[in-house]
Coordinates of C-alpha atoms in Angstrom, one line a residue:
M103 CA 53.4 -4.0 2.4
A104 CA 51.9 -7.4 2.9
K105 CA 48.3 -7.5 3.9
Q106 CA 47.5 -8.9 7.4
A107 CA 44.4 -10.8 8.1
I108 CA 42.0 -9.6 10.7
A109 CA 39.8 -11.5 13.2
I110 CA 36.8 -9.5 14.5
Y111 CA 35.1 -9.9 17.9
D112 CA 31.8 -8.6 18.9
L113 CA 32.1 -7.0 22.4
D114 CA 29.1 -7.3 24.7
L115 CA 28.0 -10.8 25.6
T116 CA 30.7 -12.3 23.3
V117 CA 34.0 -11.2 24.8
T118 CA 32.3 -10.0 27.9
R119 CA 29.8 -11.9 30.2
V120 CA 27.6 -8.8 30.5
A121 CA 26.5 -5.9 28.4
T122 CA 28.9 -3.0 29.2
F123 CA 26.8 0.1 28.6
T124 CA 24.9 0.3 31.9
P125 CA 27.9 -0.7 34.0
F126 CA 29.8 2.1 32.3
L127 CA 27.1 4.7 33.2
L128 CA 27.2 3.5 36.8
Y129 CA 31.0 3.7 36.9
A130 CA 30.8 7.3 35.6
V131 CA 28.0 8.3 38.0
V132 CA 29.8 6.9 41.1
R133 CA 32.6 9.3 40.2
A134 CA 30.2 12.3 39.9
P135 CA 27.5 11.3 42.4
W136 CA 25.5 14.5 42.0
R137 CA 24.5 13.3 38.5
A138 CA 22.4 10.6 40.1
L139 CA 19.9 13.4 40.9
L140 CA 19.3 13.7 37.1
A141 CA 18.0 10.1 37.0
P142 CA 14.3 11.2 36.8
L143 CA 15.1 13.0 33.6
A144 CA 15.9 9.6 32.0
L145 CA 12.2 8.5 32.3
P146 CA 10.8 10.3 29.3
V147 CA 13.7 9.0 27.2
F148 CA 12.9 5.5 28.1
V149 CA 9.2 6.1 27.5
A150 CA 10.0 7.5 24.0
Y151 CA 12.2 4.4 23.4
G152 CA 9.4 2.1 24.6
L153 CA 7.0 3.7 22.2
K154 CA 9.5 3.4 19.4
L155 CA 9.7 7.1 18.9
I156 CA 13.5 7.0 19.1
G157 CA 16.0 4.2 18.4
R158 CA 18.6 2.5 20.5
S159 CA 21.3 4.8 19.3
T160 CA 19.4 7.9 20.3
L161 CA 18.6 6.3 23.7
K162 CA 22.2 5.6 24.4
C163 CA 23.4 9.1 23.3
A164 CA 20.7 10.8 25.5
L165 CA 21.8 8.8 28.6
L166 CA 25.4 9.5 28.0
H167 CA 24.9 13.2 27.7
L168 CA 22.6 13.1 30.8
F169 CA 25.0 11.2 33.1
L170 CA 28.3 12.4 31.7
G171 CA 27.5 15.9 30.4
R172 CA 30.0 17.2 27.9
P173 CA 33.3 16.2 29.6
R174 CA 36.7 17.2 28.3
R175 CA 38.5 14.5 26.3
A176 CA 41.0 13.9 29.0
R177 CA 38.3 13.1 31.6
L178 CA 36.4 11.0 29.2
E179 CA 39.5 9.0 28.3
A180 CA 40.3 8.5 32.0
L181 CA 36.8 7.2 32.6
A182 CA 37.1 4.8 29.7
E183 CA 40.5 3.5 30.8
G184 CA 39.4 3.0 34.4
F185 CA 36.3 1.2 33.2
A186 CA 38.3 -0.9 30.8
A187 CA 40.4 -2.1 33.7
Q188 CA 37.3 -3.0 35.7
V189 CA 35.9 -4.9 32.7
D190 CA 39.2 -6.7 32.3
D191 CA 39.2 -7.8 35.9
R192 CA 35.5 -8.8 36.2
Y193 CA 33.7 -9.4 32.9
I194 CA 36.0 -11.0 30.3
R195 CA 35.2 -14.6 29.4
A196 CA 38.0 -17.0 29.9
E197 CA 37.4 -18.6 26.5
A198 CA 37.6 -15.1 24.9
R199 CA 41.0 -14.5 26.4
A200 CA 42.2 -17.9 25.1
R201 CA 40.8 -17.4 21.6
I202 CA 42.3 -13.8 21.4
A203 CA 45.7 -15.2 22.3
A204 CA 45.3 -18.0 19.7
D205 CA 44.4 -15.6 17.0
R206 CA 47.3 -13.3 17.8
A207 CA 49.6 -16.3 17.8
A208 CA 48.3 -17.2 14.3
G209 CA 49.4 -13.8 13.1
C210 CA 46.0 -12.2 12.9
R211 CA 45.3 -8.6 13.7
L212 CA 42.5 -8.3 16.1
A213 CA 39.6 -5.8 16.2
V214 CA 36.5 -5.2 18.3
A215 CA 33.3 -4.4 16.3
T216 CA 30.6 -3.1 18.5
A217 CA 27.4 -1.0 18.5
S218 CA 28.7 0.7 21.6
S219 CA 30.1 4.2 21.5
G220 CA 33.7 4.1 20.4
F221 CA 35.2 5.5 23.6
T222 CA 33.6 2.9 25.8
C223 CA 35.3 0.0 23.9
V224 CA 37.7 -2.0 26.0
R225 CA 41.3 -1.5 24.7
W226 CA 43.1 -4.5 26.1
R227 CA 46.7 -5.0 25.2
S228 CA 45.7 -8.2 23.4
V229 CA 43.2 -6.4 21.1
W230 CA 44.1 -4.1 18.2
A231 CA 41.5 -1.4 18.6
S232 CA 37.9 -0.6 17.9
T233 CA 37.3 0.4 14.3
M234 CA 34.5 2.6 15.6
S235 CA 36.7 4.7 17.7
S236 CA 39.0 5.3 14.7
Q237 CA 36.0 6.5 12.7
R238 CA 35.1 9.3 15.1
K239 CA 36.9 12.6 15.9
S240 CA 34.4 13.7 18.6
P241 CA 34.8 12.0 22.0
M242 CA 31.1 12.0 22.6
P243 CA 28.7 9.9 20.3
A244 CA 26.2 11.2 17.9
T245 CA 23.4 9.5 16.0
D246 CA 25.3 9.1 12.8
G247 CA 24.7 5.4 12.2
Y248 CA 27.9 4.0 13.7
N249 CA 25.9 3.1 16.8
S250 CA 23.0 1.6 15.0
G251 CA 23.7 -2.0 15.5
R252 CA 23.8 -4.5 12.6
R253 CA 24.2 -2.0 9.7
G254 CA 26.8 0.1 11.5
K255 CA 28.8 -2.9 12.6
L256 CA 28.8 -4.5 9.2
L257 CA 30.0 -1.1 7.7
C258 CA 32.9 -0.8 10.1
R259 CA 33.9 -4.4 9.5
S260 CA 33.9 -3.9 5.8
Q261 CA 36.1 -0.8 6.1
A262 CA 38.5 -2.2 8.8
A263 CA 41.6 0.0 8.4
P264 CA 42.4 -0.6 4.7
D265 CA 45.1 2.1 4.9
R266 CA 46.9 0.1 7.6
G267 CA 47.4 -3.0 5.4
V268 CA 44.6 -4.9 7.2
L269 CA 42.2 -7.2 5.5
P270 CA 38.6 -7.4 6.9
A271 CA 37.3 -10.8 7.7
A272 CA 35.2 -11.0 4.4
R273 CA 34.7 -14.1 2.3
G274 CA 37.9 -15.0 0.5
A275 CA 40.0 -12.3 2.1
C276 CA 41.7 -14.5 4.7
G277 CA 43.1 -17.6 3.2
A278 CA 43.5 -19.2 6.6
G279 CA 39.9 -18.7 7.4
Y280 CA 40.2 -16.1 10.2
P281 CA 36.9 -15.8 12.1
L282 CA 34.3 -13.5 13.2
Y283 CA 32.8 -14.0 16.7
S284 CA 29.4 -12.8 17.9
D285 CA 26.5 -13.9 20.1
H286 CA 23.6 -12.2 18.4
A287 CA 21.3 -13.0 15.6
S288 CA 21.5 -9.4 14.3
D289 CA 25.0 -10.2 13.1
A290 CA 23.8 -12.8 10.7
P291 CA 24.8 -10.6 7.6
S292 CA 28.3 -10.4 9.1
F293 CA 28.4 -14.1 9.7
E294 CA 27.4 -14.7 6.1
A295 CA 30.3 -12.6 4.8
A296 CA 32.9 -14.1 7.1
D297 CA 35.4 -16.8 6.2
Q298 CA 34.6 -18.5 9.5
A299 CA 31.6 -17.7 11.6
V300 CA 31.7 -18.6 15.3
V301 CA 28.5 -18.1 17.2
V302 CA 29.3 -17.6 20.9
S303 CA 26.8 -18.5 23.7
P304 CA 23.7 -17.5 21.8
K305 CA 20.1 -17.6 23.0
A306 CA 18.3 -20.8 22.3
G307 CA 16.5 -19.6 19.2
F308 CA 19.6 -18.3 17.4
A309 CA 21.6 -21.3 18.4
Q310 CA 19.2 -23.6 16.5
D311 CA 19.2 -21.3 13.5
A312 CA 23.0 -21.0 13.5
L313 CA 23.4 -24.8 13.5
Q314 CA 21.0 -25.0 10.6
R315 CA 23.1 -22.6 8.7
G316 CA 26.2 -24.6 9.4
W317 CA 27.8 -22.1 11.8
P318 CA 29.6 -23.6 14.8
V319 CA 28.2 -22.7 18.2
E320 CA 30.5 -22.5 21.2
T321 CA 29.7 -21.9 24.9
W322 CA 32.0 -19.4 26.5
R323 CA 31.7 -18.8 30.2

């Protein structure tokens, strides 16, 4: 079977105009309003995070368990699908839609690489899937490293579905120079490994650094 190249998109603030974690929590709580009464229990979690006693992954997992409990897979998937539709309607950047369409037309398989929990990843018809969601059997997240930001994202990119005849966007793997898109400086190791790094709407400091490294910077609205 011929190998198919893959273009990889960061999710929050690259494809979307907003970070999706908090909107997802609000979406879930609106559909189970009594869980809003548990909000005070989140305070010690935020305090621990502020004191650097726990990491971002543990923070997210704690909030998900607090405001979602341990739902059955069917309910969790229904929440994820409903939220995906809301994100698609409200938060997807127009330039992201255009670039996704262009990469598909070029014959590239598309993937979302994100530090978000796999089940919260948006599964648009124009996007292949989240490699994170395919790595997990449990519908709820755990602090196993896949939600740990830069290291976890680089890992799932490097292992992007080799059994499906898909090549990750690593240097030399994609002859046509298929790209990796992200907004954040923490993805610098992934940019360095990509055939083509595209920095999307970064903060000012990272924009200057990206240009110095020779990575094109694009503004997506």
